[in-house]
XYZ file of C-alpha atoms in Angstrom:
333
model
C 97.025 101.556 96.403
C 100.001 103.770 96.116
C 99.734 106.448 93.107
C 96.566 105.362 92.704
C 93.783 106.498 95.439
C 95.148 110.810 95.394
C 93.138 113.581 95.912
C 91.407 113.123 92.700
C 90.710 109.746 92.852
C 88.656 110.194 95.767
C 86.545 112.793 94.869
C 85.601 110.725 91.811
C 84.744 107.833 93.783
C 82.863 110.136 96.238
C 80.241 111.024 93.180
C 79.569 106.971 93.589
C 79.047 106.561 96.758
C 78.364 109.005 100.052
C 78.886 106.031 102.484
C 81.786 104.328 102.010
C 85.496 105.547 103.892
C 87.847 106.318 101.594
C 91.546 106.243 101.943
C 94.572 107.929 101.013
C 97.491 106.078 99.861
C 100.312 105.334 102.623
C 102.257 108.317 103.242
C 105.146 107.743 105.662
C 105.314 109.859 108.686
C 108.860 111.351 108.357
C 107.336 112.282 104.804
C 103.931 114.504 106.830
C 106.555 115.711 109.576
C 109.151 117.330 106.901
C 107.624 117.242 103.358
C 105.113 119.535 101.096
C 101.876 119.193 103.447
C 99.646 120.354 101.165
C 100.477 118.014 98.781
C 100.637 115.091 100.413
C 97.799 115.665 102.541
C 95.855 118.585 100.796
C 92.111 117.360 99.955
C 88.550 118.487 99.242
C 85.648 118.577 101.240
C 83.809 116.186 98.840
C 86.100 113.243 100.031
C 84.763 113.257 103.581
C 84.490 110.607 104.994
C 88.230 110.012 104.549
C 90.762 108.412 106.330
C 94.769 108.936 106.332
C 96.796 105.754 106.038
C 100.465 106.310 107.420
C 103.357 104.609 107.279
C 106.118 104.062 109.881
C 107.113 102.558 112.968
C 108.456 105.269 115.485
C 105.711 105.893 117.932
C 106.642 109.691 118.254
C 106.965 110.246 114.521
C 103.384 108.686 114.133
C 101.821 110.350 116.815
C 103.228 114.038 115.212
C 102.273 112.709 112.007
C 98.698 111.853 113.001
C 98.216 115.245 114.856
C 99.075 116.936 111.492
C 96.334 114.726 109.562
C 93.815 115.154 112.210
C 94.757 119.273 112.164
C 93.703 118.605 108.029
C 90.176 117.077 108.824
C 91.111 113.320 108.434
C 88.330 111.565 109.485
C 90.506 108.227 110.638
C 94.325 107.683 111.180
C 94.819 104.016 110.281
C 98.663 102.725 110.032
C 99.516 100.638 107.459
C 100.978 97.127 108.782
C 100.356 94.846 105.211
C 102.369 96.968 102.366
C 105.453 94.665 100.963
C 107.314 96.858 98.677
C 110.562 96.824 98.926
C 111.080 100.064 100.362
C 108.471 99.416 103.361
C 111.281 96.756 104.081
C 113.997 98.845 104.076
C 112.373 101.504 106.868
C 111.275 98.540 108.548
C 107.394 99.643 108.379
C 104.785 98.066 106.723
C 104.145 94.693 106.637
C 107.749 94.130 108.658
C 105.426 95.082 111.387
C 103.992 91.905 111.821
C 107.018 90.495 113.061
C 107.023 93.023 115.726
C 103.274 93.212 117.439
C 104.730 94.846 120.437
C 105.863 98.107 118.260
C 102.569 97.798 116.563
C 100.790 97.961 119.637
C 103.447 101.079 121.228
C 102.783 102.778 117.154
C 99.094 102.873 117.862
C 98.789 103.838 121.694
C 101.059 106.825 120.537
C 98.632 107.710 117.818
C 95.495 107.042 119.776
C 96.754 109.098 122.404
C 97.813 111.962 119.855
C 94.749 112.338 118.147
C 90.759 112.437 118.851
C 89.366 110.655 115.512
C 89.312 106.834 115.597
C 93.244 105.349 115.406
C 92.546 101.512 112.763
C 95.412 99.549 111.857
C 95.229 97.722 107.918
C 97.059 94.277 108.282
C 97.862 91.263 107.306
C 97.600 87.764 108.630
C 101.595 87.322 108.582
C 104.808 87.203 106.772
C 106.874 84.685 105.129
C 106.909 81.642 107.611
C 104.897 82.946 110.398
C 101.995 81.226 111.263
C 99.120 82.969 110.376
C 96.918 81.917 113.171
C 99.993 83.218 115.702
C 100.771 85.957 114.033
C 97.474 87.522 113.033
C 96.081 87.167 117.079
C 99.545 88.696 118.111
C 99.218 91.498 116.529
C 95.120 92.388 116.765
C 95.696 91.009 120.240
C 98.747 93.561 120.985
C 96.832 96.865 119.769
C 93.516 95.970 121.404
C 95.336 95.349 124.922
C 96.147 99.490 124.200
C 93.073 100.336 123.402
C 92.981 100.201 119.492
C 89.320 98.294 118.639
C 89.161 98.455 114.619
C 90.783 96.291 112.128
C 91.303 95.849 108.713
C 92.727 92.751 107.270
C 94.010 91.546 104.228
C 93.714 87.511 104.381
C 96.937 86.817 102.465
C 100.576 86.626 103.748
C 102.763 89.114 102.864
C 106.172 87.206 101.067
C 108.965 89.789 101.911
C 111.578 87.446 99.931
C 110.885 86.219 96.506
C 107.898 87.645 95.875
C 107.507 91.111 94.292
C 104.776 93.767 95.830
C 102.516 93.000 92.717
C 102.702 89.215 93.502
C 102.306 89.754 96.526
C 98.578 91.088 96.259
C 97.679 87.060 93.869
C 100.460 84.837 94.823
C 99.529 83.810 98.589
C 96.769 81.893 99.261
C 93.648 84.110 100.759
C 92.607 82.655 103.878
C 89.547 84.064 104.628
C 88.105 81.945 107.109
C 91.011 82.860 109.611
C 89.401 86.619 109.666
C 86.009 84.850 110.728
C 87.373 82.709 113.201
C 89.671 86.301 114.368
C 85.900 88.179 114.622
C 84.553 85.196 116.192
C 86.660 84.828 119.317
C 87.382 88.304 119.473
C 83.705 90.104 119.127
C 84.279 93.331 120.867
C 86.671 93.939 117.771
C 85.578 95.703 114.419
C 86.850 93.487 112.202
C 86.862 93.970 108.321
C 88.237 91.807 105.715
C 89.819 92.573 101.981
C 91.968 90.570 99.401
C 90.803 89.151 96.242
C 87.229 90.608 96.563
C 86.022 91.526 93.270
C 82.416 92.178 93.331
C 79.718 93.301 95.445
C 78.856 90.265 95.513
C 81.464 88.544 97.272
C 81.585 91.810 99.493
C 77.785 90.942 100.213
C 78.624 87.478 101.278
C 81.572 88.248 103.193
C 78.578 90.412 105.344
C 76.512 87.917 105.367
C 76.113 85.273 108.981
C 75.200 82.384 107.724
C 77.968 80.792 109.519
C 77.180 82.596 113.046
C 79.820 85.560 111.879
C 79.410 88.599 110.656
C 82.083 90.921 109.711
C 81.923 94.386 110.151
C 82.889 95.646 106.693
C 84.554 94.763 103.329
C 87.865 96.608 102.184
C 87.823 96.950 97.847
C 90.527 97.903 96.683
C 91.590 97.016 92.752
C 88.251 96.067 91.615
C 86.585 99.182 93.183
C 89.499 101.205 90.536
C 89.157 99.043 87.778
C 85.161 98.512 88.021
C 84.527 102.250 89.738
C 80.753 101.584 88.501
C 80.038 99.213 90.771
C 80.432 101.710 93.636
C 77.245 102.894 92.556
C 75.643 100.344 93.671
C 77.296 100.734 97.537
C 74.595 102.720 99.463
C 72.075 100.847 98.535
C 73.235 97.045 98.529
C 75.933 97.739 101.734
C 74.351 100.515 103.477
C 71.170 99.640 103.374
C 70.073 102.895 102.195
C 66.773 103.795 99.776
C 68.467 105.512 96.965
C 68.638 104.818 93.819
C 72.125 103.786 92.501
C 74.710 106.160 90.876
C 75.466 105.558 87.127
C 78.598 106.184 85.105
C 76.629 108.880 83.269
C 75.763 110.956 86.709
C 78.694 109.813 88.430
C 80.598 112.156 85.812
C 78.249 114.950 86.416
C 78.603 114.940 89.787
C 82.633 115.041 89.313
C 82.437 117.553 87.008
C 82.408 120.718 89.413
C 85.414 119.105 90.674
C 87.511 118.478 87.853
C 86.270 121.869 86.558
C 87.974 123.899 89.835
C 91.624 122.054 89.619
C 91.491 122.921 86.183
C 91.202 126.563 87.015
C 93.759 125.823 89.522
C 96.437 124.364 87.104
C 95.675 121.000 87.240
C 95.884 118.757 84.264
C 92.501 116.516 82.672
C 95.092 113.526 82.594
C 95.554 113.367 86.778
C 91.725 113.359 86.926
C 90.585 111.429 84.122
C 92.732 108.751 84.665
C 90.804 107.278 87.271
C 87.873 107.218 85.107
C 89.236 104.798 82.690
C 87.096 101.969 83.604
C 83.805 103.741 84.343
C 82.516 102.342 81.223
C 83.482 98.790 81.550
C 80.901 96.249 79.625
C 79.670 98.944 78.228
C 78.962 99.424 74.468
C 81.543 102.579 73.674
C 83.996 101.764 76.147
C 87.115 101.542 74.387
C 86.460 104.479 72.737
C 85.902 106.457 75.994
C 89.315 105.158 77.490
C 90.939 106.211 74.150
C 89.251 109.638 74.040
C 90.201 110.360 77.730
C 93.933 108.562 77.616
C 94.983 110.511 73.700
C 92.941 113.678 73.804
C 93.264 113.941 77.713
C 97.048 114.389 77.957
C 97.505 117.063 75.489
C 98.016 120.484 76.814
C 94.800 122.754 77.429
C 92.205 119.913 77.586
C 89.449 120.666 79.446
C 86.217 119.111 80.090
C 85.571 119.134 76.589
C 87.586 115.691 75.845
C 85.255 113.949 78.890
C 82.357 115.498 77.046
C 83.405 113.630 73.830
C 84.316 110.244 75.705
C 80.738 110.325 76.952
C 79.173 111.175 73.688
C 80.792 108.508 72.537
C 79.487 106.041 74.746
C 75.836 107.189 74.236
C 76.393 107.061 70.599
C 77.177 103.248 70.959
C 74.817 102.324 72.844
C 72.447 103.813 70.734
C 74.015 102.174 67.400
C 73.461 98.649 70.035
C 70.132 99.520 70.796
C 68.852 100.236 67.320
C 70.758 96.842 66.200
C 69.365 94.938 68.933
C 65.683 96.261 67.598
C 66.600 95.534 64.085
C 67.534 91.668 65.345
C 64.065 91.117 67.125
C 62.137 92.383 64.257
C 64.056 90.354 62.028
C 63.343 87.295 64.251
C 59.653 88.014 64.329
């Protein structure tokens, strides 16, 4: 989720949901040791709980690196052994890693050693033409024998030739049944699964033990950006809790007091309200709301005004649907 899930990302989707962990994009360890801190790890309170997802595969460079996040009030140091991009290839970090379950394993007793906050790793099942039943065990397998008990996994291979990072996220096959059969014979692990889920739905089912397995948690990624609504809906369909759910309309309430203090601090409406875009979606108004936020949002001095008028003009929309709708049954009768 790189240049997507920042700072202000995450406080959005924290006015949709209390429960869930969020996470920060990967940011490499070299990149905490010797870059601008506070901006790649600077965050609000409002985000907790979050977790920091590095990059990297020197165990000393980790471990620094994950003393740093854990110094910022990280809630969870995961490492990041799944991301394709080209550049994860070059460092040789990434989801390279899977070919190497021994440096995996060496990464993360560093880090768990370094820090007191729970130490995950975010994989995948394998790479290019590893088996994924070998490779996937190898690697859980590796970490666990150091100590490391939580696992995310995302139930595609990773193609590190041919395949670009954007094809890799549709092109190989999911196989989701391998992370069952993974939490199956191994149930002292936490084991979570995400790829392709789109819905709370499917994230529902993937909970669900029909079969005798139950994982421990779902991973969303794109269709929690895209579809930020249905986060609304996590606390009380995941979590289990008795709350009502979160809609767009108080979702952006909620964010307001946030959006309002980084404006004050310089920030610009654009680098907030762009992860807002598809609040609205199936929603009477909702092209106008992502025009309202993406034209009048950019411009210089836009404050919460614009988001103001992108919500007026949703409720104005669905009014003009209601009254239409009313008009239509009357007619009918």
């Amino acid at each position: 989720m790189m240049d997507w899930t920042d700072r202000n990302c995450r406080a959005f989707h924290r006015a949709l949901t209390s429960r869930a962990l969020l996470y920060t994009e990967m940011v490499t360890a070299p990149a905490v040791i010797h870059g601008d801190r506070e901006r790649l790890l600077g965050f609000d309170a409002v985000e907790h709980p979050v977790a920091l997802q590095l990059g990297g595969s020197d165990p000393a460079q980790l471990a620094e690196a994950a003393k740093i996040g854990e110094s910022y009030g990280y809630d969870e140091i995961n490492l990041n052994v799944g991301c394709p991009s080209d550049r994860v290839q070059s460092g040789k970090f990434g989801a390279c890693l899977m070919r190497e379950p021994e440096l995996v394993a060496d990464c993360m007793a560093a880090i768990r050693e370094a820090v007191s906050v729970p130490a995950t790793v975010k994989c995948r099942i394998g790479v290019d033409d590893q088996d994924p039943l070998v490779s996937l065990f190898a690697t859980v397998d590796a970490s666990a024998a150091v100590g490391i008990t939580h696992f995310i996994v995302h139930a595609r291979k990773a193609w590190l030739k041919g395949l670009s990072p954007k094809e890799n996220r549709d092109v190989p096959p999911l196989d989701y049944a391998l992370v069952r059969r993974l939490k199956r014979e191994r149930p002292h692990l936490t084991i979570c699964i995400n790829g392709g889920i789109g819905d709370l739905d499917q994230a529902e089912a993937h909970l669900d033990d029909a079969d005798g397995v139950r994982l421990d948690g779902v991973m969303l990624g794109r269709a929690a950006y895209h579809e930020p609504a249905l986060l609304g809906q996590v606390d009380r369909r995941i979590f289990g809790m008795e709350v009502e759910d979160v809609d767009p309309f108080a979702a952006i309430e909620r964010y307001r007091p946030y959006m309002a203090g980084r404006l004050d601090e310089g920030a610009n409406l654009a680098s907030m309200a762009r992860h807002m875009l598809g609040l609205m979606h199936g929603r009477a108004g909702a092209r106008a709301f992502r025009r309202i936020l993406t034209v009048e949002g950019v411009k210089a001095g836009a404050g919460l005004e614009v988001v103001d008028r992108a919500v007026e003009a949703v409720r104005e929309a669905e009014a003009r649907h209601s009254r239409l709708g009313e008009a239509a049954s009357e007619e009918a009768a």
